[in-house]
Amino acid sequence: MSFAIHGLAVSSGIAIGRAHLISNATLEVAQYQLRERDIPAEIDRLDAAFTVVRAEVDTLRAEAAMPGTPAEIEAFVDLHALILADPLLAEEPKALIRERRCNAEWALVQQMNLLVAQFDEIDDAYLRERRQDIVQVVERVVKALMGKTRKPVRRGKDENLIVVAHDLSPADTIQFKTLRIGGFVTDLGGATSHTAIVARSLGIPAVVGMHHARPLIQDDDLLLLDGGRGVLIVDPDERILAEYRIRQAAMELERSRLKLLKSATTATLDGVPISLQANIELPQDVEAAKVSGADGVGLFRTEFLFMNRDELPDEDEQFEAYRTVTRAMGGRPVTIRTLDIGADKTARALRGIDRVAPNPALGLRAIRYCLAEPQIFLAQLRAILRASHSGRVRILIPMLAHVQEMEQTLALIGQAKDQLRERRIRFDEGIEVGGMIEIPAAALALGPFLKHLQFLSLGTNDLIQYTLAIDRTDEAVAHLYDPLHPAVLQLIAQTIQSGTRAGLSVSVCGEMAGDPRFTRLLVGLGLRNFSMPPNQLLAIKQQILTADDSVLAAAVRRLLRLEDPRRIEEALRRINEN
Ligand code: PEP
Ligand code: MG
């Protein structure tokens, strides 16, 4: 039966493919005690469920062997077959049924919890992650016990895999860069969470905050994901599929049309030049930045280099990564942001980050963590400085609020430079240091930052989070996340104005910079530097090429005087229509 589920649209595009469920380690099943005489029948019931799932997995294996099926699917299926055959899962629960008179589902889940706990102890990160597969297999058996078996599917050639999860961390999502995933949906998550940001950077459709998608969908269900509208259609009929295939083709056509703008100089109709740069998470993203024609890398989120691993990347490894990007950009500026770990971005290799902080977005995050761990920070600073010898590198400090944080950081940069001089390693002596303005306190008391820094970058994602007191990862308050709130607009306007007057370059590298709805507003506010996911760059360029700066400046001045949200929306609509 076909049905639709709605959530927050976080990354546009259309994907049609089969569901791949990612499990969380808790499975809710009925728990009851059997009568003595029912025990043999319960054991038969468990055996029968295993037989059903083994047959399912055999069918899956045959389908996975078809040409065109992504290799990842074959690997998942093989592993699931192995787990199913393991007596620890197929036989041990029978002891619980016999000795404790547990029903089959309950016995199976208890055994699963035991195995998952053992996997949690394993040092090897890859093996530890395999606990997910155990949970998935158990889920299949539980469904078979409840009489829900998988319909045989005919997997199409090159069919997409759409990940369905209760929640995905940014560290989980970044791994999709090496897997071929058509899109994903999650029950939790906010629109500017880093999970959503990574989806946009991957260029795959994603919908978060769906609440109940995970329990309603079964592995291999046919899914149609419309990331732009925030809709997931389960088991779509032929008519809907045909309609969406037409929409997919239209989007493809629009993308090819935008590509024609790549070599055009970015300036407004009245000749104001604008710099469009790219946000990247991993060194390999630099290719997409180049393809988009970016004027540089405006934000390299280096924390992603630290995720999904047990050991920290040392100075040399980081140096290689930064130099790869710097060389690839061939003289265009590369803005390397120092480690912004914490809040939703965790890394088990970093001490103190994997612990559950009472309020992580307000906790030991970004520059606060780096100043608490100066050896980790110094290694990163030395690596960035060393890369600066290969091109035009700038250092960007995240989450500044206090003048002392800037002073301590500048002192540590001085110390890192001294250490390199002692080692006779060359670096750019005049390297520019900038600060992210993403905490309202910094935007409101900008003076000292203007004096000691060479450039500013507005992190609107966090600026909005901290101004409006809305956790950017929490779908329950996502509707309150408002870039057009007058308080947010005032902070952005003041920062651009004060920074520019003081002779600093000011950019926006939050998601607002990559959203065409806000391009003209930002130009009208005086913004001349934008940094965004590479695949948004040409759509933003199109907005700029058709805008007149002098007209925008006057219209935006009027908009800034408004306080009623409806009137602000209306004024923006008029600005965008003209
Ligand atoms: C921001 O806060 O706007 C930003 C660009 O940084 P991040 O999204 O990584 O926090
Ligand atoms: Mg930020």
Coordinates of C-alpha atoms and ligand atoms in Angstrom, one line a residue:
M1 CA 0.0 0.0 0.0
S2 CA 1.3 3.4 -1.0
F3 CA 1.6 6.1 1.7
A4 CA 3.5 9.4 2.2
I5 CA 5.5 10.7 5.2
H6 CA 6.5 14.3 5.6
G7 CA 9.5 15.8 7.4
L8 CA 11.9 18.7 7.1
A9 CA 13.3 19.2 3.6
V10 CA 17.1 19.6 4.1
S11 CA 18.7 18.6 0.8
S12 CA 16.9 18.8 -2.5
G13 CA 16.7 16.3 -5.3
I14 CA 14.7 13.2 -6.1
A15 CA 15.8 9.6 -5.4
I16 CA 13.9 6.4 -6.2
G17 CA 15.3 3.3 -4.6
R18 CA 15.0 0.5 -2.1
A19 CA 15.0 1.1 1.7
H20 CA 18.1 0.2 3.7
L21 CA 17.2 0.3 7.4
I22 CA 19.9 1.3 9.9
S23 CA 19.1 0.1 13.3
N24 CA 19.4 1.6 16.7
A25 CA 20.2 -0.9 19.4
T26 CA 16.8 -1.0 21.1
L27 CA 14.1 -3.2 19.8
E28 CA 10.8 -3.2 21.5
V29 CA 9.1 -6.5 21.6
A30 CA 6.4 -8.2 23.6
Q31 CA 7.7 -9.9 26.8
Y32 CA 5.7 -12.6 28.4
Q33 CA 6.2 -16.0 30.2
L34 CA 5.2 -19.2 28.6
R35 CA 3.3 -22.0 30.0
E36 CA 5.6 -25.1 30.4
R37 CA 3.6 -27.0 27.8
D38 CA 4.0 -24.2 25.2
I39 CA 7.8 -24.3 25.2
P40 CA 8.4 -26.9 22.4
A41 CA 6.0 -25.0 20.1
E42 CA 7.8 -21.7 20.9
I43 CA 11.1 -23.2 20.0
D44 CA 9.6 -24.4 16.7
R45 CA 8.2 -20.9 16.1
L46 CA 11.8 -19.5 16.5
D47 CA 13.2 -22.1 14.2
A48 CA 10.5 -21.4 11.6
A49 CA 11.3 -17.7 11.8
F50 CA 15.0 -18.3 11.2
T51 CA 14.1 -20.5 8.2
V52 CA 12.0 -17.8 6.7
V53 CA 14.7 -15.2 7.1
R54 CA 17.4 -17.5 5.7
A55 CA 15.2 -17.9 2.6
E56 CA 14.8 -14.1 2.4
V57 CA 18.5 -13.6 2.7
D58 CA 19.1 -16.2 0.0
T59 CA 16.7 -14.3 -2.3
L60 CA 18.5 -11.1 -1.5
R61 CA 21.8 -12.8 -2.3
A62 CA 20.6 -13.8 -5.7
E63 CA 19.4 -10.3 -6.4
A64 CA 22.6 -8.8 -5.1
A65 CA 24.5 -10.9 -7.6
M66 CA 22.7 -9.2 -10.5
P67 CA 24.9 -6.9 -12.6
G68 CA 24.7 -3.3 -11.7
T69 CA 24.0 -3.9 -8.0
P70 CA 26.3 -1.7 -5.8
A71 CA 29.0 -3.8 -4.2
E72 CA 27.9 -2.5 -0.7
I73 CA 24.6 -4.4 -1.0
E74 CA 26.4 -7.6 -1.7
A75 CA 28.7 -7.1 1.3
F76 CA 25.7 -6.3 3.6
V77 CA 23.9 -9.5 2.5
D78 CA 26.9 -11.8 2.9
L79 CA 27.5 -10.5 6.4
H80 CA 23.8 -11.0 7.3
A81 CA 23.9 -14.6 6.0
L82 CA 26.9 -15.3 8.3
I83 CA 25.2 -13.8 11.3
L84 CA 22.1 -15.8 10.7
A85 CA 24.1 -19.0 10.6
D86 CA 25.8 -18.3 13.9
P87 CA 24.6 -20.6 16.7
L88 CA 25.1 -17.8 19.2
L89 CA 22.1 -16.2 17.7
A90 CA 20.1 -19.1 16.4
E91 CA 20.6 -21.6 19.3
E92 CA 21.4 -19.6 22.5
P93 CA 17.9 -18.0 22.7
K94 CA 16.4 -21.5 23.0
A95 CA 18.0 -21.9 26.4
L96 CA 16.2 -18.7 27.5
I97 CA 12.9 -20.1 26.2
R98 CA 13.5 -23.5 27.9
E99 CA 15.0 -22.3 31.2
R100 CA 13.3 -19.0 31.8
R101 CA 10.1 -19.6 29.8
C102 CA 10.6 -16.3 27.8
N103 CA 8.7 -15.9 24.6
A104 CA 10.8 -16.2 21.4
E105 CA 11.0 -12.4 20.6
W106 CA 12.0 -11.6 24.1
A107 CA 14.6 -14.4 24.2
L108 CA 16.1 -13.3 20.9
V109 CA 16.3 -9.6 21.9
Q110 CA 18.0 -10.5 25.2
Q111 CA 20.6 -12.6 23.4
M112 CA 21.0 -9.7 20.9
N113 CA 21.7 -7.2 23.7
L114 CA 24.3 -9.6 25.1
L115 CA 26.1 -9.8 21.8
V116 CA 25.8 -6.1 21.2
A117 CA 27.3 -5.3 24.6
Q118 CA 30.3 -7.6 23.7
F119 CA 30.7 -5.8 20.4
D120 CA 30.8 -2.5 22.3
E121 CA 33.9 -3.7 24.1
I122 CA 35.8 -4.4 20.9
D123 CA 38.7 -2.0 20.2
D124 CA 38.6 -2.2 16.4
A125 CA 36.1 0.4 15.3
Y126 CA 35.1 -1.4 12.1
L127 CA 34.2 -4.6 14.0
R128 CA 32.5 -2.6 16.7
E129 CA 30.2 -1.0 14.1
R130 CA 29.1 -4.5 13.0
R131 CA 26.8 -4.6 16.0
Q132 CA 24.4 -2.7 13.7
D133 CA 24.2 -5.7 11.5
I134 CA 23.4 -8.0 14.3
V135 CA 20.5 -5.7 15.3
Q136 CA 19.3 -5.7 11.7
V137 CA 19.3 -9.4 11.4
V138 CA 17.4 -9.8 14.7
E139 CA 14.9 -7.3 13.5
R140 CA 14.3 -9.4 10.4
V141 CA 13.7 -12.5 12.6
V142 CA 11.4 -10.6 15.0
K143 CA 9.4 -9.4 12.0
A144 CA 9.2 -13.0 10.8
L145 CA 8.0 -14.1 14.3
M146 CA 5.3 -11.5 14.0
G147 CA 4.3 -12.8 10.6
K148 CA 5.7 -9.9 8.6
T149 CA 8.0 -11.3 5.9
R150 CA 9.8 -9.5 3.2
K151 CA 8.1 -9.4 -0.2
P152 CA 10.5 -10.7 -2.8
V153 CA 11.8 -7.7 -4.8
R154 CA 13.1 -7.4 -8.3
R155 CA 16.0 -5.1 -7.9
G156 CA 16.5 -2.8 -10.9
K157 CA 19.8 -2.2 -12.6
D158 CA 21.8 0.4 -10.7
E159 CA 19.0 0.8 -8.2
N160 CA 19.5 3.3 -5.4
L161 CA 19.8 2.6 -1.8
I162 CA 17.9 5.0 0.5
V163 CA 19.0 4.9 4.1
V164 CA 16.2 5.0 6.7
A165 CA 17.4 5.6 10.2
H166 CA 16.1 6.8 13.5
D167 CA 19.0 9.3 13.7
L168 CA 22.3 9.7 11.9
S169 CA 25.2 11.6 13.4
P170 CA 27.4 13.8 11.1
A171 CA 30.1 11.1 11.6
D172 CA 27.7 8.5 10.2
T173 CA 26.7 10.7 7.3
I174 CA 30.2 11.6 6.2
Q175 CA 30.8 7.9 5.6
F176 CA 28.3 8.1 2.7
K177 CA 31.0 9.9 0.8
T178 CA 32.6 6.6 0.2
L179 CA 29.4 4.5 -0.2
R180 CA 27.0 5.0 -3.0
I181 CA 23.8 6.1 -1.3
G182 CA 20.9 7.6 -3.2
G183 CA 19.5 9.6 -0.2
F184 CA 18.5 9.3 3.4
V185 CA 15.7 10.0 5.8
T186 CA 15.8 10.2 9.6
D187 CA 13.1 10.4 12.3
L188 CA 15.2 13.0 14.3
G189 CA 17.3 16.0 13.2
G190 CA 17.0 19.7 12.4
A191 CA 17.5 21.5 9.1
T192 CA 20.9 23.0 9.9
S193 CA 22.3 20.1 11.9
H194 CA 25.7 19.0 10.5
T195 CA 24.0 15.8 9.3
A196 CA 21.8 17.9 7.0
I197 CA 24.9 20.0 6.0
V198 CA 26.8 16.9 4.9
A199 CA 23.7 15.7 2.9
R200 CA 23.8 19.0 1.0
S201 CA 27.5 18.6 0.4
L202 CA 27.0 15.1 -0.9
G203 CA 24.3 16.5 -3.2
I204 CA 21.9 13.7 -2.2
P205 CA 18.3 14.3 -1.3
A206 CA 17.6 14.1 2.5
V207 CA 14.6 14.6 4.7
V208 CA 15.0 14.7 8.5
G209 CA 12.6 15.1 11.5
M210 CA 10.1 12.5 10.0
H211 CA 9.2 11.2 13.5
H212 CA 7.8 7.7 12.5
A213 CA 9.5 6.7 9.2
R214 CA 11.8 4.1 10.7
P215 CA 9.1 1.9 12.3
L216 CA 6.8 2.2 9.3
I217 CA 9.3 1.1 6.6
Q218 CA 10.7 -2.3 6.0
D219 CA 14.0 -3.2 4.4
D220 CA 13.7 -3.2 0.6
D221 CA 10.5 -1.3 0.4
L222 CA 10.4 0.8 -2.8
L223 CA 10.8 4.5 -1.8
L224 CA 10.5 7.7 -3.6
L225 CA 12.3 10.6 -1.8
D226 CA 11.6 14.2 -2.7
G227 CA 14.2 16.1 -0.7
G228 CA 13.1 19.5 -1.9
R229 CA 9.6 19.1 -0.6
G230 CA 10.4 17.0 2.4
V231 CA 8.3 14.0 1.3
L232 CA 8.9 10.3 1.3
I233 CA 6.5 8.1 -0.6
V234 CA 6.5 4.4 0.3
D235 CA 5.6 1.9 -2.3
P236 CA 4.7 4.6 -5.0
D237 CA 2.4 3.5 -7.8
E238 CA 3.4 3.8 -11.5
R239 CA 1.6 7.1 -12.0
I240 CA 3.5 8.8 -9.2
L241 CA 6.8 7.3 -10.4
A242 CA 6.2 8.5 -13.9
E243 CA 5.4 12.0 -12.7
Y244 CA 8.6 12.1 -10.6
R245 CA 10.7 10.8 -13.4
I246 CA 9.6 13.8 -15.5
R247 CA 10.5 16.1 -12.5
Q248 CA 13.9 14.5 -12.3
A249 CA 14.5 15.1 -15.9
A250 CA 13.5 18.8 -15.5
M251 CA 15.9 19.2 -12.6
E252 CA 18.7 17.7 -14.7
L253 CA 18.0 20.1 -17.5
E254 CA 18.1 23.1 -15.0
R255 CA 21.4 21.8 -13.7
S256 CA 22.9 21.7 -17.2
R257 CA 21.6 25.2 -17.9
L258 CA 23.3 26.5 -14.7
K259 CA 26.6 24.9 -15.8
L260 CA 26.7 27.5 -18.6
L261 CA 27.3 30.2 -16.0
K262 CA 30.5 28.6 -14.7
S263 CA 32.9 30.8 -16.5
A264 CA 30.9 34.0 -16.1
T265 CA 32.4 36.7 -13.9
T266 CA 30.4 37.0 -10.7
A267 CA 29.1 40.6 -10.4
T268 CA 25.8 42.4 -10.0
L269 CA 24.1 44.2 -12.9
D270 CA 25.7 47.4 -11.7
G271 CA 29.2 45.9 -11.7
V272 CA 29.8 45.0 -8.0
P273 CA 32.1 42.0 -7.9
I274 CA 31.2 39.2 -5.6
S275 CA 33.4 36.3 -4.5
L276 CA 31.8 32.8 -4.4
Q277 CA 33.7 30.2 -2.4
A278 CA 33.1 26.6 -1.4
N279 CA 32.5 24.9 1.9
I280 CA 34.2 21.5 2.1
E281 CA 34.4 18.7 4.8
L282 CA 37.1 16.4 3.4
P283 CA 40.1 17.0 1.1
Q284 CA 38.4 15.1 -1.8
D285 CA 35.6 17.6 -1.8
V286 CA 38.0 20.1 -3.4
E287 CA 37.2 18.5 -6.7
A288 CA 33.6 19.5 -6.5
A289 CA 34.7 23.0 -5.5
K290 CA 36.8 23.3 -8.6
V291 CA 34.1 21.9 -10.8
S292 CA 31.7 24.6 -9.5
G293 CA 34.2 27.3 -10.4
A294 CA 34.6 28.5 -6.8
D295 CA 36.9 31.4 -6.2
G296 CA 38.4 29.6 -3.3
V297 CA 37.6 27.4 -0.2
G298 CA 35.8 29.7 2.2
L299 CA 35.3 27.1 4.9
F300 CA 37.2 23.8 5.3
R301 CA 35.5 22.0 8.2
T302 CA 38.6 20.2 9.4
E303 CA 36.8 18.3 12.3
F304 CA 35.6 15.7 9.8
L305 CA 39.2 14.5 9.4
F306 CA 39.0 13.5 13.1
M307 CA 35.8 11.4 12.9
N308 CA 35.3 7.6 12.7
R309 CA 38.7 6.7 13.8
D310 CA 40.5 5.6 17.0
E311 CA 43.7 7.6 16.6
L312 CA 44.0 11.3 16.1
P313 CA 45.3 12.4 12.7
D314 CA 48.9 13.6 13.6
E315 CA 50.5 16.8 12.3
D316 CA 51.9 15.1 9.2
E317 CA 48.6 13.5 8.2
Q318 CA 46.8 16.8 8.7
F319 CA 49.6 18.7 6.8
E320 CA 49.1 16.3 3.8
A321 CA 45.3 16.9 3.8
Y322 CA 45.6 20.7 4.0
R323 CA 48.3 20.7 1.4
T324 CA 46.3 18.6 -1.0
V325 CA 43.5 21.1 -0.9
T326 CA 45.8 24.1 -1.1
R327 CA 47.6 22.8 -4.1
A328 CA 44.4 21.8 -5.8
M329 CA 43.1 25.3 -5.5
G330 CA 46.2 26.6 -7.2
G331 CA 46.7 30.0 -5.6
R332 CA 43.0 30.6 -4.8
P333 CA 42.5 31.2 -1.1
V334 CA 41.8 28.2 1.2
T335 CA 40.3 29.1 4.6
I336 CA 41.0 26.3 7.0
R337 CA 38.9 26.4 10.1
T338 CA 40.5 25.0 13.2
L339 CA 38.8 22.0 14.9
D340 CA 35.2 22.8 15.6
I341 CA 34.4 19.6 17.5
G342 CA 31.6 19.1 20.0
A343 CA 27.8 19.6 20.1
D344 CA 26.5 17.2 17.3
K345 CA 30.0 16.6 15.9
T346 CA 31.8 13.9 18.0
A347 CA 35.0 12.1 17.6
R348 CA 35.9 9.2 19.8
A349 CA 39.6 9.8 19.3
L350 CA 39.3 13.1 21.1
R351 CA 39.3 13.1 24.9
G352 CA 36.2 14.5 26.5
I353 CA 34.2 14.8 23.3
D354 CA 32.4 11.5 23.4
R355 CA 31.1 12.1 26.9
V356 CA 27.5 13.2 27.1
A357 CA 27.7 16.8 28.1
P358 CA 24.6 18.3 29.9
N359 CA 24.1 20.8 27.1
P360 CA 26.7 20.0 24.3
A361 CA 25.9 23.0 22.0
L362 CA 26.7 25.3 25.0
G363 CA 29.6 23.2 26.2
L364 CA 33.2 22.5 25.5
R365 CA 33.0 23.0 21.7
A366 CA 35.3 24.4 19.0
I367 CA 37.9 26.9 20.3
R368 CA 36.9 26.1 23.9
Y369 CA 38.0 22.5 23.4
C370 CA 41.2 23.5 21.5
L371 CA 42.3 25.9 24.2
A372 CA 41.7 23.2 26.8
E373 CA 43.8 20.8 24.7
P374 CA 46.7 23.0 23.5
Q375 CA 48.9 20.1 22.3
I376 CA 46.1 18.9 19.9
F377 CA 45.6 22.5 18.8
L378 CA 49.3 23.3 18.3
A379 CA 49.7 20.2 16.1
Q380 CA 46.8 21.4 13.9
L381 CA 48.1 25.0 13.8
R382 CA 51.6 23.7 12.7
A383 CA 50.0 21.5 10.0
I384 CA 48.0 24.5 8.7
L385 CA 51.0 26.8 8.7
R386 CA 53.1 24.2 6.9
A387 CA 50.4 24.0 4.2
S388 CA 50.5 27.7 3.8
H389 CA 53.8 27.4 2.0
S390 CA 52.0 25.7 -0.9
G391 CA 49.4 28.3 -1.6
R392 CA 47.2 30.9 -0.1
V393 CA 46.0 29.7 3.3
R394 CA 44.0 31.5 5.9
I395 CA 43.3 30.4 9.4
L396 CA 39.7 30.7 10.7
I397 CA 38.8 30.4 14.4
P398 CA 35.3 29.0 15.3
M399 CA 33.0 30.1 18.1
L400 CA 34.8 33.1 19.5
A401 CA 32.9 34.9 22.2
H402 CA 35.6 36.3 24.5
V403 CA 38.5 38.6 23.7
Q404 CA 40.8 36.3 25.8
E405 CA 40.0 33.3 23.5
M406 CA 41.2 35.3 20.5
E407 CA 44.3 36.5 22.4
Q408 CA 45.2 33.0 23.6
T409 CA 44.7 31.7 20.1
L410 CA 46.9 34.3 18.5
A411 CA 49.6 33.5 21.2
L412 CA 49.3 29.8 20.3
I413 CA 49.6 30.6 16.6
G414 CA 52.8 32.6 17.5
Q415 CA 54.1 29.5 19.4
A416 CA 53.3 27.2 16.5
K417 CA 55.3 29.5 14.2
D418 CA 58.3 29.5 16.6
Q419 CA 58.2 25.7 16.7
L420 CA 58.3 25.6 12.9
R421 CA 61.1 28.1 12.7
E422 CA 63.1 26.0 15.2
R423 CA 62.6 23.0 12.9
R424 CA 63.5 25.2 9.9
I425 CA 60.2 24.6 8.2
R426 CA 58.9 27.3 6.0
F427 CA 55.4 28.8 6.1
D428 CA 53.6 32.0 5.1
E429 CA 54.8 34.5 7.7
G430 CA 51.9 36.9 6.8
I431 CA 49.2 34.2 7.1
E432 CA 45.8 35.9 7.7
V433 CA 43.8 34.9 10.8
G434 CA 40.1 35.4 10.9
G435 CA 37.3 34.7 13.3
M436 CA 33.9 33.1 12.9
I437 CA 31.1 35.4 14.2
E438 CA 28.5 32.9 15.3
I439 CA 27.9 33.8 18.9
P440 CA 25.7 36.9 19.4
A441 CA 28.2 38.2 22.0
A442 CA 30.9 38.5 19.4
A443 CA 28.6 40.2 16.9
L444 CA 27.5 42.7 19.5
A445 CA 31.0 43.5 20.9
L446 CA 33.0 43.3 17.7
G447 CA 35.6 46.0 18.4
P448 CA 38.5 44.0 19.7
F449 CA 38.0 41.3 17.0
L450 CA 38.2 44.0 14.3
K451 CA 41.5 45.2 15.8
H452 CA 43.3 41.9 16.0
L453 CA 41.8 39.8 13.1
Q454 CA 42.3 40.1 9.4
F455 CA 38.9 38.8 8.3
L456 CA 35.5 37.7 9.6
S457 CA 33.2 34.9 8.6
L458 CA 29.6 34.9 9.7
G459 CA 28.5 31.4 10.8
T460 CA 24.8 32.0 10.5
N461 CA 23.9 28.4 11.4
D462 CA 25.1 28.9 14.9
L463 CA 24.4 32.6 15.1
I464 CA 20.7 31.8 14.6
Q465 CA 20.9 28.8 17.0
Y466 CA 22.4 31.0 19.8
T467 CA 20.4 34.1 19.1
L468 CA 17.0 32.4 19.1
A469 CA 18.0 29.7 21.7
I470 CA 17.1 26.9 19.3
D471 CA 19.0 23.7 19.2
R472 CA 19.8 23.3 15.5
T473 CA 19.7 19.5 15.7
D474 CA 16.2 19.3 17.4
E475 CA 13.3 18.8 15.1
A476 CA 10.9 19.8 17.8
V477 CA 12.0 23.4 17.6
A478 CA 13.0 23.4 13.9
H479 CA 10.0 25.6 13.0
L480 CA 11.4 28.4 15.2
Y481 CA 14.8 28.4 13.3
D482 CA 14.3 31.7 11.5
P483 CA 17.1 33.4 9.5
L484 CA 14.7 36.4 8.9
H485 CA 14.1 37.1 12.6
P486 CA 14.8 40.8 13.0
A487 CA 17.3 40.1 15.8
V488 CA 19.3 37.8 13.5
L489 CA 19.1 40.3 10.6
Q490 CA 20.4 43.1 12.8
L491 CA 23.4 41.1 14.0
I492 CA 24.2 40.1 10.4
A493 CA 23.8 43.7 9.2
Q494 CA 26.0 45.2 12.0
T495 CA 28.7 42.7 11.5
I496 CA 28.9 43.2 7.7
Q497 CA 28.8 47.0 8.2
S498 CA 31.4 47.2 11.0
G499 CA 33.7 44.7 9.5
T500 CA 33.7 46.3 6.1
R501 CA 34.2 49.8 7.6
A502 CA 37.2 48.5 9.5
G503 CA 38.7 47.2 6.2
L504 CA 38.2 43.5 6.9
S505 CA 36.7 41.1 4.4
V506 CA 33.5 39.7 5.7
S507 CA 31.9 36.5 4.4
V508 CA 28.9 34.4 5.3
C509 CA 29.7 30.7 5.4
G510 CA 26.6 29.4 7.1
E511 CA 23.8 27.7 5.1
M512 CA 22.2 31.1 4.4
A513 CA 24.9 31.8 1.9
G514 CA 23.9 28.8 -0.2
D515 CA 20.2 29.5 -0.2
P516 CA 19.1 31.5 -3.2
R517 CA 16.2 33.0 -1.2
F518 CA 18.6 35.0 0.8
T519 CA 21.2 36.0 -1.9
R520 CA 19.8 39.4 -2.8
L521 CA 19.1 40.2 0.9
L522 CA 22.7 39.5 1.7
V523 CA 24.0 41.5 -1.2
G524 CA 21.8 44.3 -0.2
L525 CA 23.3 44.1 3.3
G526 CA 26.7 44.8 1.7
L527 CA 28.0 41.2 1.7
R528 CA 30.6 40.6 -1.0
N529 CA 31.9 37.1 0.0
F530 CA 29.8 34.0 0.1
S531 CA 30.9 30.5 1.0
M532 CA 28.6 27.5 0.4
P533 CA 28.3 23.8 -0.6
P534 CA 29.8 23.6 -4.1
N535 CA 26.7 22.3 -5.7
Q536 CA 24.8 25.5 -4.7
L537 CA 27.3 27.9 -6.2
L538 CA 25.9 28.3 -9.7
A539 CA 22.3 28.9 -8.4
I540 CA 23.6 31.7 -6.2
K541 CA 25.7 33.1 -9.1
Q542 CA 22.5 33.2 -11.2
Q543 CA 20.8 35.3 -8.5
I544 CA 23.7 37.8 -8.3
L545 CA 24.0 38.2 -12.1
T546 CA 20.4 39.4 -12.2
A547 CA 20.5 41.7 -9.2
D548 CA 21.2 45.5 -9.0
D549 CA 23.2 46.3 -5.9
S550 CA 22.1 50.0 -5.5
V551 CA 18.4 49.0 -5.8
L552 CA 18.9 46.1 -3.3
A553 CA 20.7 48.3 -0.8
A554 CA 17.8 50.7 -0.6
A555 CA 15.2 47.9 -0.4
V556 CA 17.1 46.1 2.3
R557 CA 17.5 49.2 4.4
R558 CA 13.7 49.5 4.4
L559 CA 13.3 45.8 5.3
L560 CA 15.7 46.2 8.2
R561 CA 13.3 48.7 9.8
L562 CA 10.5 46.1 9.9
E563 CA 9.7 44.0 12.9
D564 CA 6.6 42.1 11.9
P565 CA 7.7 38.7 10.5
R566 CA 4.9 38.7 7.9
R567 CA 6.0 42.1 6.6
I568 CA 9.6 41.0 6.5
E569 CA 8.6 37.9 4.5
E570 CA 6.6 40.1 2.2
A571 CA 9.4 42.6 1.7
L572 CA 11.8 39.8 0.9
R573 CA 9.4 38.3 -1.6
R574 CA 9.2 41.7 -3.4
I575 CA 13.1 41.9 -3.4
N576 CA 13.4 38.5 -4.9
E577 CA 10.7 39.1 -7.6
N578 CA 12.2 42.3 -9.0
Ligands
PEP1 C1 27.9 28.1 11.0 O1 27.7 27.9 12.2 O2 27.2 28.8 10.3 C2 29.0 27.4 10.3 C3 29.3 27.7 9.1 O3 29.7 26.4 11.0 P1 29.1 25.0 11.3 O4 27.8 24.8 10.5 O5 30.1 24.0 11.0 O6 28.8 25.1 12.8
MG2 MG 29.3 27.1 13.4

